[in-house]
mmCIF file of C-alpha atoms and ligand atoms in Angstrom:
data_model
loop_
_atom_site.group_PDB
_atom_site.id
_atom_site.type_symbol
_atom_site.label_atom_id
_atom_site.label_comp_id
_atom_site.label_asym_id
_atom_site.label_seq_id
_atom_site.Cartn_x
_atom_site.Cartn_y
_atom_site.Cartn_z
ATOM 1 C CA UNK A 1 16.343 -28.131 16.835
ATOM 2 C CA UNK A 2 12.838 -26.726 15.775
ATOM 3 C CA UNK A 3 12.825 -26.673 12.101
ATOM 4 C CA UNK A 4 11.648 -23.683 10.236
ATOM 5 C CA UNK A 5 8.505 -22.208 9.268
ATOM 6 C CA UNK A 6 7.802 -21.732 5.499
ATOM 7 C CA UNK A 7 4.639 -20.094 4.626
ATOM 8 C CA UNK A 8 3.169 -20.600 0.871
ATOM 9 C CA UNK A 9 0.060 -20.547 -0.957
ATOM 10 C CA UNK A 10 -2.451 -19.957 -3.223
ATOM 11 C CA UNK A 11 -5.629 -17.902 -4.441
ATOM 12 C CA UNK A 12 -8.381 -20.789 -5.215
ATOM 13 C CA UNK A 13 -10.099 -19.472 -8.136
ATOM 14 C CA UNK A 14 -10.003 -23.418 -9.501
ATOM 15 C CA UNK A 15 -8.224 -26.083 -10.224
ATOM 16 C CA UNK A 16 -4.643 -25.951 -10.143
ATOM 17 C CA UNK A 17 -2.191 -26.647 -13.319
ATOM 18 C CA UNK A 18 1.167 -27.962 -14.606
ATOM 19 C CA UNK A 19 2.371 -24.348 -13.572
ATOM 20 C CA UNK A 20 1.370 -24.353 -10.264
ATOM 21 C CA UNK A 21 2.878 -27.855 -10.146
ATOM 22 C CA UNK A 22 6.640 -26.628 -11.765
ATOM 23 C CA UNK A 23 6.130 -23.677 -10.181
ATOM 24 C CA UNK A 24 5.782 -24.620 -6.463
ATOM 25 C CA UNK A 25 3.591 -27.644 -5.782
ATOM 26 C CA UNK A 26 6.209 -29.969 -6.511
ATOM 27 C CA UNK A 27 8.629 -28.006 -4.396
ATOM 28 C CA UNK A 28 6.338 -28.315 -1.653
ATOM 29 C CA UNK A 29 6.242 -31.727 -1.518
ATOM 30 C CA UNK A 30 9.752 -32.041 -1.112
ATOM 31 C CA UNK A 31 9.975 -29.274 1.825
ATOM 32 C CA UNK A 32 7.667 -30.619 3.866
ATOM 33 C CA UNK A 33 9.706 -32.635 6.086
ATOM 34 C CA UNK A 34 12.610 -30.458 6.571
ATOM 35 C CA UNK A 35 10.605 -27.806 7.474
ATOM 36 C CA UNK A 36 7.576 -26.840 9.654
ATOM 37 C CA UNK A 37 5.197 -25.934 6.618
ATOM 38 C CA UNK A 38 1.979 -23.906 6.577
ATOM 39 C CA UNK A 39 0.168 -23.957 3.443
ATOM 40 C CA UNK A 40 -2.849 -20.439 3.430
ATOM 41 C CA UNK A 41 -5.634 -20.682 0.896
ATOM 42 C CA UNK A 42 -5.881 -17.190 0.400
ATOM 43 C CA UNK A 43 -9.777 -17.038 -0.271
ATOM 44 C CA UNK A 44 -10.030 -13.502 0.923
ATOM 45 C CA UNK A 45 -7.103 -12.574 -1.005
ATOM 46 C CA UNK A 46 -9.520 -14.413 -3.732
ATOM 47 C CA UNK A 47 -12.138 -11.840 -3.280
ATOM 48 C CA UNK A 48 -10.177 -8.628 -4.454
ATOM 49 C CA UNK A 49 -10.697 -9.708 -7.863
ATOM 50 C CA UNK A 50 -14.155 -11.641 -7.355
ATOM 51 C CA UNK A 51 -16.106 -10.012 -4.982
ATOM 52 C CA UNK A 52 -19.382 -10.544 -6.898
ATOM 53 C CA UNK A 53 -18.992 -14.362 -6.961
ATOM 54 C CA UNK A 54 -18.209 -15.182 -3.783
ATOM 55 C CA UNK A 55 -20.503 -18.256 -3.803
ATOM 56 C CA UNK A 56 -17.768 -19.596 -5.947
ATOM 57 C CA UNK A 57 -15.734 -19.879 -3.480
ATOM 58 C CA UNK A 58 -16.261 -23.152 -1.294
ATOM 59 C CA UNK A 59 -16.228 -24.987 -4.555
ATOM 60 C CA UNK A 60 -12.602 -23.155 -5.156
ATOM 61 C CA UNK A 61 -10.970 -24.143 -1.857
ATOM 62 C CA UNK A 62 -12.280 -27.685 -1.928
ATOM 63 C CA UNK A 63 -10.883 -27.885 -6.011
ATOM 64 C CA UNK A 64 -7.184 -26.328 -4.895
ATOM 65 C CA UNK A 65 -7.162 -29.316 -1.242
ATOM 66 C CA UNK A 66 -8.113 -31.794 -3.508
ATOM 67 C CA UNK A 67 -4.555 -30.786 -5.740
ATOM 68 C CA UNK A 68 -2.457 -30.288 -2.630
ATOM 69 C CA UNK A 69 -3.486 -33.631 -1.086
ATOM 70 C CA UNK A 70 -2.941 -35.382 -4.848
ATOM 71 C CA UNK A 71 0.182 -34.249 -5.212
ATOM 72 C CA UNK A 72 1.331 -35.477 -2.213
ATOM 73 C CA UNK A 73 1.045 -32.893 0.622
ATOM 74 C CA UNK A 74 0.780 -34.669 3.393
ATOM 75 C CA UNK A 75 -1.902 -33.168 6.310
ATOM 76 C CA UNK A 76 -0.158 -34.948 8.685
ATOM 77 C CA UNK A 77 3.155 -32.974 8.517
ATOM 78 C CA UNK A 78 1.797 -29.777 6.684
ATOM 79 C CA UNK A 79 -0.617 -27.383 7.782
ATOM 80 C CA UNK A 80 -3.841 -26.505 5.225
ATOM 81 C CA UNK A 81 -5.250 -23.708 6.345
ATOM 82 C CA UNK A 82 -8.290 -21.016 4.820
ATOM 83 C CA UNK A 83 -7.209 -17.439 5.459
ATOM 84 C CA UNK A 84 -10.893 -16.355 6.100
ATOM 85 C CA UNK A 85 -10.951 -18.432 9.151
ATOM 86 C CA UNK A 86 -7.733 -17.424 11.114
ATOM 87 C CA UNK A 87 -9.432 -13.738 12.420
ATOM 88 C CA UNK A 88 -6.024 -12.828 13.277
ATOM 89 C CA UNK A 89 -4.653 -12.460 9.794
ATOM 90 C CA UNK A 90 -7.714 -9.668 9.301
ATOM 91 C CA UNK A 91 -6.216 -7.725 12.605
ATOM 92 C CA UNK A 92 -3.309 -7.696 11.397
ATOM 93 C CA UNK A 93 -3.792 -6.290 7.985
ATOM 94 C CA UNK A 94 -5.587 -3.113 9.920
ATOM 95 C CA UNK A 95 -2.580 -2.327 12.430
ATOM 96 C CA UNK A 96 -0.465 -2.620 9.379
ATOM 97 C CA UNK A 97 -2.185 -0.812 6.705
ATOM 98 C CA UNK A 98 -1.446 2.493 9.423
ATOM 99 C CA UNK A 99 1.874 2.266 8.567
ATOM 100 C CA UNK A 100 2.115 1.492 5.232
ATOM 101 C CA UNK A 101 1.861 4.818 2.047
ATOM 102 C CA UNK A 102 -0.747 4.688 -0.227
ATOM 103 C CA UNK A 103 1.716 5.304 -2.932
ATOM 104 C CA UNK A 104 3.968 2.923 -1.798
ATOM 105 C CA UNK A 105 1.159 0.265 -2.674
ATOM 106 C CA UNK A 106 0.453 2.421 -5.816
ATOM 107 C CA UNK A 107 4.132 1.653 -7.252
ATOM 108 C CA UNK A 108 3.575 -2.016 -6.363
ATOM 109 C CA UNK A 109 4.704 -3.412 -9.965
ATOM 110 C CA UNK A 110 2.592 -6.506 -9.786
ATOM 111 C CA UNK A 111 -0.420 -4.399 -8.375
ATOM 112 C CA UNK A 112 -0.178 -2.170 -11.570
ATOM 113 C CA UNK A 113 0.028 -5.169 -13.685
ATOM 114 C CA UNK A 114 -2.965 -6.912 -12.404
ATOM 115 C CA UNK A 115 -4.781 -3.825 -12.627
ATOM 116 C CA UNK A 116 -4.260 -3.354 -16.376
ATOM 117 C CA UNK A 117 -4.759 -6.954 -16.826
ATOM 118 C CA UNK A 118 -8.129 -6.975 -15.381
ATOM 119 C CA UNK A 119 -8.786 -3.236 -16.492
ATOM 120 C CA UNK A 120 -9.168 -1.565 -12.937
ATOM 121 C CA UNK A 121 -8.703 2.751 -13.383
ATOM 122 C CA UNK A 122 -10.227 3.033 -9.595
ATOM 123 C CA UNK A 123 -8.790 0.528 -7.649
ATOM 124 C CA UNK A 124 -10.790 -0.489 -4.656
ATOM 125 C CA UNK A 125 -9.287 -0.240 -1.208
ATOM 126 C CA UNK A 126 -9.221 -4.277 -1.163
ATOM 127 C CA UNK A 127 -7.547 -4.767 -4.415
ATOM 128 C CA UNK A 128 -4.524 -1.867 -3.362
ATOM 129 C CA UNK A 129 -4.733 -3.038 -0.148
ATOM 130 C CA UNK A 130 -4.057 -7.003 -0.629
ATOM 131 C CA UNK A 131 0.025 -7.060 -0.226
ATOM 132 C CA UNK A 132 -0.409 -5.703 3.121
ATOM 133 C CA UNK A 133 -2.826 -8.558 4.364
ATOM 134 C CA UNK A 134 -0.477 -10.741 2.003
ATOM 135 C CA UNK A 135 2.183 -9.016 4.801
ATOM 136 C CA UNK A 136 -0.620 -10.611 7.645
ATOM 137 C CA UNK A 137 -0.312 -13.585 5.804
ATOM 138 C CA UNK A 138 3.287 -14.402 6.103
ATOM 139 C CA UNK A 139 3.534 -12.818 10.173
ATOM 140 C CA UNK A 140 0.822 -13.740 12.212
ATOM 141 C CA UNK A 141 2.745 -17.262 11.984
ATOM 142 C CA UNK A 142 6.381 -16.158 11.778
ATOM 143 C CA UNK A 143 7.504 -17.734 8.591
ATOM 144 C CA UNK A 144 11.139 -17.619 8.003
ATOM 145 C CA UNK A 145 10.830 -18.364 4.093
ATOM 146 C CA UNK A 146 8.326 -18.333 1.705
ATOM 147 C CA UNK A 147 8.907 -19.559 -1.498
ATOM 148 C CA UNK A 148 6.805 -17.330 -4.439
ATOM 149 C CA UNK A 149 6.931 -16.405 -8.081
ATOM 150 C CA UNK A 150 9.077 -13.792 -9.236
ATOM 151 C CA UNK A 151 5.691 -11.935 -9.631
ATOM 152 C CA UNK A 152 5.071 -11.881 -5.888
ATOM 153 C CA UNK A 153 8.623 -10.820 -5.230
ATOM 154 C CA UNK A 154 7.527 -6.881 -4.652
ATOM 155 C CA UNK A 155 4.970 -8.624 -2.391
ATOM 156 C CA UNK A 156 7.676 -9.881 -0.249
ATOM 157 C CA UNK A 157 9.628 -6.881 -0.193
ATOM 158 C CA UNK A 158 7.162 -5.128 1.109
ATOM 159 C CA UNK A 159 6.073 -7.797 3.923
ATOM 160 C CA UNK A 160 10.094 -7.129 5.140
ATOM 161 C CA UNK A 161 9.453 -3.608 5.202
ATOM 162 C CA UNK A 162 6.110 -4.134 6.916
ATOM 163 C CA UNK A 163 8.048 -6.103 9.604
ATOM 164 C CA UNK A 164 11.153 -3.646 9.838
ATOM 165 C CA UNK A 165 8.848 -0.709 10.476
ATOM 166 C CA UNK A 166 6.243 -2.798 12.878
ATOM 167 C CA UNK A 167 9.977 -3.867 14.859
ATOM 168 C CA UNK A 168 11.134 -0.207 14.932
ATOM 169 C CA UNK A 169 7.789 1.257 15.932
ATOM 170 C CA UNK A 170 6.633 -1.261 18.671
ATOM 171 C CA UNK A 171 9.813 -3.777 19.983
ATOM 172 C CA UNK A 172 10.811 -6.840 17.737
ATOM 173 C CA UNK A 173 7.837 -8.857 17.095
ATOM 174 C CA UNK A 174 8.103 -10.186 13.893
ATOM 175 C CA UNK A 175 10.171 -12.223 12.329
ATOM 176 C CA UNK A 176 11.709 -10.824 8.726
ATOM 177 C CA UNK A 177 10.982 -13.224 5.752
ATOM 178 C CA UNK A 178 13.084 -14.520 3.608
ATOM 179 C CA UNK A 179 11.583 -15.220 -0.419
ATOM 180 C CA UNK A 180 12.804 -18.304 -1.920
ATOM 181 C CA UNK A 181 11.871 -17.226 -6.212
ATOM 182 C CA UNK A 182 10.690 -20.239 -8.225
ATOM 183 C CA UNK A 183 10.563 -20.687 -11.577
ATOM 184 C CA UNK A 184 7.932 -20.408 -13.986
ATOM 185 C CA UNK A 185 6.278 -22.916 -16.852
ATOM 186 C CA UNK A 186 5.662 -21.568 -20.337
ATOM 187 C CA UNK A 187 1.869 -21.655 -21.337
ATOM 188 C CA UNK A 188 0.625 -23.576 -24.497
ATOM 189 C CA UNK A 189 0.682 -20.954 -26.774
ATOM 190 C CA UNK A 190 4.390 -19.767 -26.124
ATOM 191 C CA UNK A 191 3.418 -17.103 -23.419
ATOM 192 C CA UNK A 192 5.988 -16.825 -20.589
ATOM 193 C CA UNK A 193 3.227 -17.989 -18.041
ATOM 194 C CA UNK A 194 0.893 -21.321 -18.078
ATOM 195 C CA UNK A 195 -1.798 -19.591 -16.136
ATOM 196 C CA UNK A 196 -6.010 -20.037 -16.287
ATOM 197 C CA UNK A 197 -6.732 -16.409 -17.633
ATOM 198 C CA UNK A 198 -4.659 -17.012 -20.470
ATOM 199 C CA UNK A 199 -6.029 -19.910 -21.041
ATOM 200 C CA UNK A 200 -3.131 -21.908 -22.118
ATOM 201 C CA UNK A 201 -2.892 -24.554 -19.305
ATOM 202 C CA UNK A 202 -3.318 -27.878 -18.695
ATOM 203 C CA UNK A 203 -4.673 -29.057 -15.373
ATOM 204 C CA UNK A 204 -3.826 -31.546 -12.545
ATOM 205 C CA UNK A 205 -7.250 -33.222 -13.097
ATOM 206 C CA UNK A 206 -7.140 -33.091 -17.033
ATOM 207 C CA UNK A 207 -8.002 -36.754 -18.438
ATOM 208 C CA UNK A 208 -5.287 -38.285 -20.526
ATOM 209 C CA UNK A 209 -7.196 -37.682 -23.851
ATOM 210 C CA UNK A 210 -7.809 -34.017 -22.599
ATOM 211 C CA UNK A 211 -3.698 -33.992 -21.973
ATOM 212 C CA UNK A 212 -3.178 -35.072 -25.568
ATOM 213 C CA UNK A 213 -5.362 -33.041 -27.354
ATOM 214 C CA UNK A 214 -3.555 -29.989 -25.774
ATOM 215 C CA UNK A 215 -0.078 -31.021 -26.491
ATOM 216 C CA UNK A 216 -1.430 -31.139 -29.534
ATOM 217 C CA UNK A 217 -1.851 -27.387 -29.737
ATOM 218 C CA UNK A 218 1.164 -26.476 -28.279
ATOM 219 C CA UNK A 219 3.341 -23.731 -30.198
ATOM 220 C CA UNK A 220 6.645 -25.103 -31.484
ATOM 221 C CA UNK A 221 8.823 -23.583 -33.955
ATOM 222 C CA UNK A 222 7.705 -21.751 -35.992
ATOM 223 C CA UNK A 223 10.350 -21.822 -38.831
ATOM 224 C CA UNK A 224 9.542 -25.445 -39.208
ATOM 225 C CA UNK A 225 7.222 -26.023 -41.922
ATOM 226 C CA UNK A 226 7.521 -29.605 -43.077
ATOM 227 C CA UNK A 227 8.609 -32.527 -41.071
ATOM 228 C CA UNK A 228 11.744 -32.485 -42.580
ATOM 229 C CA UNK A 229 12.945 -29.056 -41.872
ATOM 230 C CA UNK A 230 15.400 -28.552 -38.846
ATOM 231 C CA UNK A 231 14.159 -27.423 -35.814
ATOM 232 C CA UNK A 232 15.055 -24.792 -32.844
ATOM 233 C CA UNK A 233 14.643 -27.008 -29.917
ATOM 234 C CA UNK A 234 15.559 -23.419 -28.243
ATOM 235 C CA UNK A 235 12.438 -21.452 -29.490
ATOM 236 C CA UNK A 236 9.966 -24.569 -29.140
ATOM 237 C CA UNK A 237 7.641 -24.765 -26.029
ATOM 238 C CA UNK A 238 7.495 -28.403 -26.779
ATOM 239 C CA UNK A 239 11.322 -29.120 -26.414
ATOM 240 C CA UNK A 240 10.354 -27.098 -23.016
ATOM 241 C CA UNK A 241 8.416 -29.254 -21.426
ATOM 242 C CA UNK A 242 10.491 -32.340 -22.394
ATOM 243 C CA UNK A 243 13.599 -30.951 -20.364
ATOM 244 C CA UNK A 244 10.703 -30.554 -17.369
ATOM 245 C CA UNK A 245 8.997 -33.500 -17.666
ATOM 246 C CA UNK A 246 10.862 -36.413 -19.591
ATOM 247 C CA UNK A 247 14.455 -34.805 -19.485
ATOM 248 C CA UNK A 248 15.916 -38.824 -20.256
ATOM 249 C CA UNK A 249 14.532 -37.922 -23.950
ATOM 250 C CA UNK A 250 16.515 -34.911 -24.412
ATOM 251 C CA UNK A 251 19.606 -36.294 -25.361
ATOM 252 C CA UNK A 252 18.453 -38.225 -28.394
ATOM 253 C CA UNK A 253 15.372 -36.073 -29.295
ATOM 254 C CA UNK A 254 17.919 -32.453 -29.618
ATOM 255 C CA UNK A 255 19.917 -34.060 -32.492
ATOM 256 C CA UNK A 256 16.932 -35.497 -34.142
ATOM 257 C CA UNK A 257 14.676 -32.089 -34.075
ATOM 258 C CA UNK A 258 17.753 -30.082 -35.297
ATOM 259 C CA UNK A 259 18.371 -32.689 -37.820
ATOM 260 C CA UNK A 260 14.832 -32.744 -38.965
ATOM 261 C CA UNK A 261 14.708 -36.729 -38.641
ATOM 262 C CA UNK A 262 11.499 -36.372 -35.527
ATOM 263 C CA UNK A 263 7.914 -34.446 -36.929
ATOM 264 C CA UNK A 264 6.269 -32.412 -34.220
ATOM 265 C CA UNK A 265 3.357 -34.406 -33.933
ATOM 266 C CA UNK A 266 5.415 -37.726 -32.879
ATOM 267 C CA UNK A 267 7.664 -34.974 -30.300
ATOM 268 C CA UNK A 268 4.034 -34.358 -28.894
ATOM 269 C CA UNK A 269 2.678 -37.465 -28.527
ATOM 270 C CA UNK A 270 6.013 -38.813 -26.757
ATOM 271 C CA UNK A 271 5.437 -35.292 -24.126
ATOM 272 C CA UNK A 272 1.581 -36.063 -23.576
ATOM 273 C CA UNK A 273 3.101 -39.766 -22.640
ATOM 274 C CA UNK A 274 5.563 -38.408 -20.357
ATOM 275 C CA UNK A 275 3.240 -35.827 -18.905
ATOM 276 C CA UNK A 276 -0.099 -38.871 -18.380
ATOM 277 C CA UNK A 277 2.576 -40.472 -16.812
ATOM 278 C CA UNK A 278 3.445 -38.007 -14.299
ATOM 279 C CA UNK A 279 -0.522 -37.238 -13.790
ATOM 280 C CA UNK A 280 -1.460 -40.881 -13.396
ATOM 281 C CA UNK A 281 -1.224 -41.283 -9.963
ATOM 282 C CA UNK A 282 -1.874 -37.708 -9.154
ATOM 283 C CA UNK A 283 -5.277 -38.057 -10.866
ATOM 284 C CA UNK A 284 -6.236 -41.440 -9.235
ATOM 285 C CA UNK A 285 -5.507 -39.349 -5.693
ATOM 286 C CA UNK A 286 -7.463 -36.657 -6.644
ATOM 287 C CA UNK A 287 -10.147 -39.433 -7.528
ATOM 288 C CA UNK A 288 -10.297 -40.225 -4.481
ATOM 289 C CA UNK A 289 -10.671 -37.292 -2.348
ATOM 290 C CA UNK A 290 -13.742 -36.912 -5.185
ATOM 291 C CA UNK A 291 -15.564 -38.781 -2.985
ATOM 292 C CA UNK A 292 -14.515 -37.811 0.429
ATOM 293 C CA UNK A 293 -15.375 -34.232 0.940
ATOM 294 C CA UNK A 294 -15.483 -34.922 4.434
ATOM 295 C CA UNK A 295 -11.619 -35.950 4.861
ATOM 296 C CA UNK A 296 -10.930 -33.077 3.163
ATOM 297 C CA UNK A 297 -12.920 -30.828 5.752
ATOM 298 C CA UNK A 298 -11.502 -32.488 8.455
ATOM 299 C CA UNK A 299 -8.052 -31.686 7.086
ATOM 300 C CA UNK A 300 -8.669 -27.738 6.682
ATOM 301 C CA UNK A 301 -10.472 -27.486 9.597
ATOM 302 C CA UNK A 302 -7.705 -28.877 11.929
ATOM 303 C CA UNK A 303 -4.580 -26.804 9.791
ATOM 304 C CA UNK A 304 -6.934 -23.964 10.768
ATOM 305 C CA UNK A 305 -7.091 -25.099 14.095
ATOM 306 C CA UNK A 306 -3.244 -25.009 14.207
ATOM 307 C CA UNK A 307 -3.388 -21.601 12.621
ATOM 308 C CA UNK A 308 -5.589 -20.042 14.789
ATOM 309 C CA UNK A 309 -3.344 -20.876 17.777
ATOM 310 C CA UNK A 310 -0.140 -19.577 16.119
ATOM 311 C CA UNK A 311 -2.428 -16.407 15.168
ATOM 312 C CA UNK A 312 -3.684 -16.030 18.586
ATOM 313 C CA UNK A 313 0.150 -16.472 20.090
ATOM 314 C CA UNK A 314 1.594 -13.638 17.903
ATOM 315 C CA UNK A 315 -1.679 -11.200 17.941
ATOM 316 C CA UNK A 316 -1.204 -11.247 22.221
ATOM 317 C CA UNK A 317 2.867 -10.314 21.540
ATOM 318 C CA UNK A 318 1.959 -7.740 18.730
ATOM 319 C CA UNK A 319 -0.506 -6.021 20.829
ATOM 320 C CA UNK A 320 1.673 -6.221 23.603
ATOM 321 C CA UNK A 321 4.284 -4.843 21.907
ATOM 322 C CA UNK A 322 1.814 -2.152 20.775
ATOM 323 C CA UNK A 323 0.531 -1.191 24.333
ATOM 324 C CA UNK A 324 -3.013 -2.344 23.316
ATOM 325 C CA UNK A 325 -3.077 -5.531 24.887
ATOM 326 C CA UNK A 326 -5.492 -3.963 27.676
ATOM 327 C CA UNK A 327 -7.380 -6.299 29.832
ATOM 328 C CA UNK A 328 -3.707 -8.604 30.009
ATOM 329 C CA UNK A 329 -1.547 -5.744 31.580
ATOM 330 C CA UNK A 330 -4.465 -4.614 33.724
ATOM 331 C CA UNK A 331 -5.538 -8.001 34.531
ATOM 332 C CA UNK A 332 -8.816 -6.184 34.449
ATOM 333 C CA UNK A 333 -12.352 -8.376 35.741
ATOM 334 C CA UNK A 334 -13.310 -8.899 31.992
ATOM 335 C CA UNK A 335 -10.924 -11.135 31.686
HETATM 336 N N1 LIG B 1 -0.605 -13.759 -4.002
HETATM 337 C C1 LIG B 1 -0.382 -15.192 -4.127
HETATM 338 C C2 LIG B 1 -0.727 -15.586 -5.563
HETATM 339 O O1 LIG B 1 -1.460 -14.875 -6.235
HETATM 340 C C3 LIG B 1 -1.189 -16.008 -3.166
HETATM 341 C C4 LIG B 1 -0.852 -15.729 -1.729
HETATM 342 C C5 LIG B 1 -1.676 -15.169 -0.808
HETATM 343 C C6 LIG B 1 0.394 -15.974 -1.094
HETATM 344 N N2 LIG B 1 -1.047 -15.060 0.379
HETATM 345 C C7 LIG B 1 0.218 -15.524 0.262
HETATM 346 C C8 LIG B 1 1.616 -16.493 -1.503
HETATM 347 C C9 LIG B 1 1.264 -15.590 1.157
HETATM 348 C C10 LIG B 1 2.654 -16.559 -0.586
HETATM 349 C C11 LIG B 1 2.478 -16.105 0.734
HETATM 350 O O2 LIG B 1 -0.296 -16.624 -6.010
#
């Protein structure tokens, strides 16, 4: 039986955190052999937000391969690809955005959030414009599931309206996506998110002293005073990360925070342990691909490959389907 196609990824505007890692990287990994998995570095999708540094991108796309291969993707079952590169994600996006209301992309929650975030009041047709050539992104290979954020979940809806309408207008085409919502990691300083504009992440590559000295920062609760004072494990964003990333503490380090009988400080250094040990190996990976750029350009190069073939498959059926396909049904001398 063929397996089925999953489609993730992710904007490179740098190195990739503990976040991204909770948050899908990890899952990832363990998806990759039960299902045929495309991975799209969404550089374009990069440039809504950074058009004026787009120089910064190359060093971006290599920073977010060298994470993926770290953490274990493995090339030779998944597919790396750069969205720039596969021409038929860009077609797309046009034939779609005919379809698709201005307001509807106006109401986008996530578009309005960004927006305010980044203090946009005219939006530029790009920025808007992105969730349909997210739409592209997910089609022109026929992903069945893509697993996302709850903050890309209006995204998704959207790309299953895109492909309900593009079915109903021109003959069934596309294949309806399915959104698989992950969960998110807490940043440092308590916010709901661990994400690089907030500034309250640590990263993939971080050394194990830089690891430490953020733990270090980390909010916990704030009701505790002294060392002695019970704690609420439930409010601390310490006792957070130790059910992610050394839940075989939790069961003796609960009673002792409530009890007052563990200090913060010792709580942190036991979750920058448990965290240097889970980045160890990741870091001695990355390491590695430090100092071969060219593996890493083989890798992309050939997902993109792989992409570009699926892209050019589904671009001859859409514009079939949309009576476009010109020099194939007239079998015309160009060809
Ligand atoms: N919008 C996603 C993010 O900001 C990145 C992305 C681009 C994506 N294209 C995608 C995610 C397609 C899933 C599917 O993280």
């Amino acid at each position: 039986m063929k397996k089925k196609r999953i489609l993730t990824g992710d904007r490179p505007t740098g190195k990739l955190h503990l976040g991204h890692y909770v948050g899908s990287l990890r899952n990832r990994v363990a998806l990759q052999h039960e299902y045929d998995e495309f991975i799209i570095i969404a550089d374009v999708q990069a440039l809504t937000t950074n058009w004026e540094n787009p120089e910064q991108l190359s060093r971006d796309v290599l920073e977010v391969s060298k994470d993926y291969l770290a953490v274990g993707i493995d090339p030779n079952v998944a597919t790396i690809f750069v969205q720039s590169m596969v021409p038929q994600i860009a077609e797309l996006t046009i034939f779609y955005s005919m379809f698709v209301p201005v307001n509807v992309l106006r109401h986008n929650p996530t578009i309005k959030t960004e927006a305010a975030q980044k203090g946009y009041t005219d939006l530029t047709y790009g920025f808007l414009g992105y969730p349909v050539s997210q739409a592209a992104d997910i089609t022109f290979c026929k992903a069945h599931l893509v697993p996302v954020g709850k903050d890309q979940a209006p995204h998704l809806e959207l790309t299953r309206k895109i492909v309900r309408r593009f079915n109903e207008l021109y003959g069934e085409v596309l294949v309806e996506p399915e959104a698989m919502i992950q969960g998110l990691l807490m940043g440092l300083d308590g916010n709901a998110k661990m994400s690089k504009s907030l500034d309250n992440a640590i990263y993939l590559a971080d050394s194990e002293e830089e690891v430490l000295r953020k733990v270090k920062t980390a909010v916990t609760d704030p009701a505790r005073i002294r060392k002695d004072d019970p704690g609420h494990p439930e409010v601390c964003t310490v006792f957070s990360y130790h059910k992610e990333f050394s839940p075989e503490f939790i069961g003796e380090l609960e009673p002792e925070c409530r009890a007052g009988q563990i200090g913060c400080v010792d709580c942190k250094k036991r979750l920058a342990a448990s965290i240097n040990t889970l980045l160890e190996p990741i870091r001695e990976k990355r390491a590695y691909y430090d100092t071969h750029i060219d593996e890493i350009y083989d890798i992309l190069l050939c997902g993109t490959k792989r992409a570009v073939e699926e892209g050019a498959n589904t671009l001859d059926e859409v514009k079939t389907a949309m009576k476009i396909n010109y020099f194939a049904e007239a079998k015309a001398p160009l060809r």
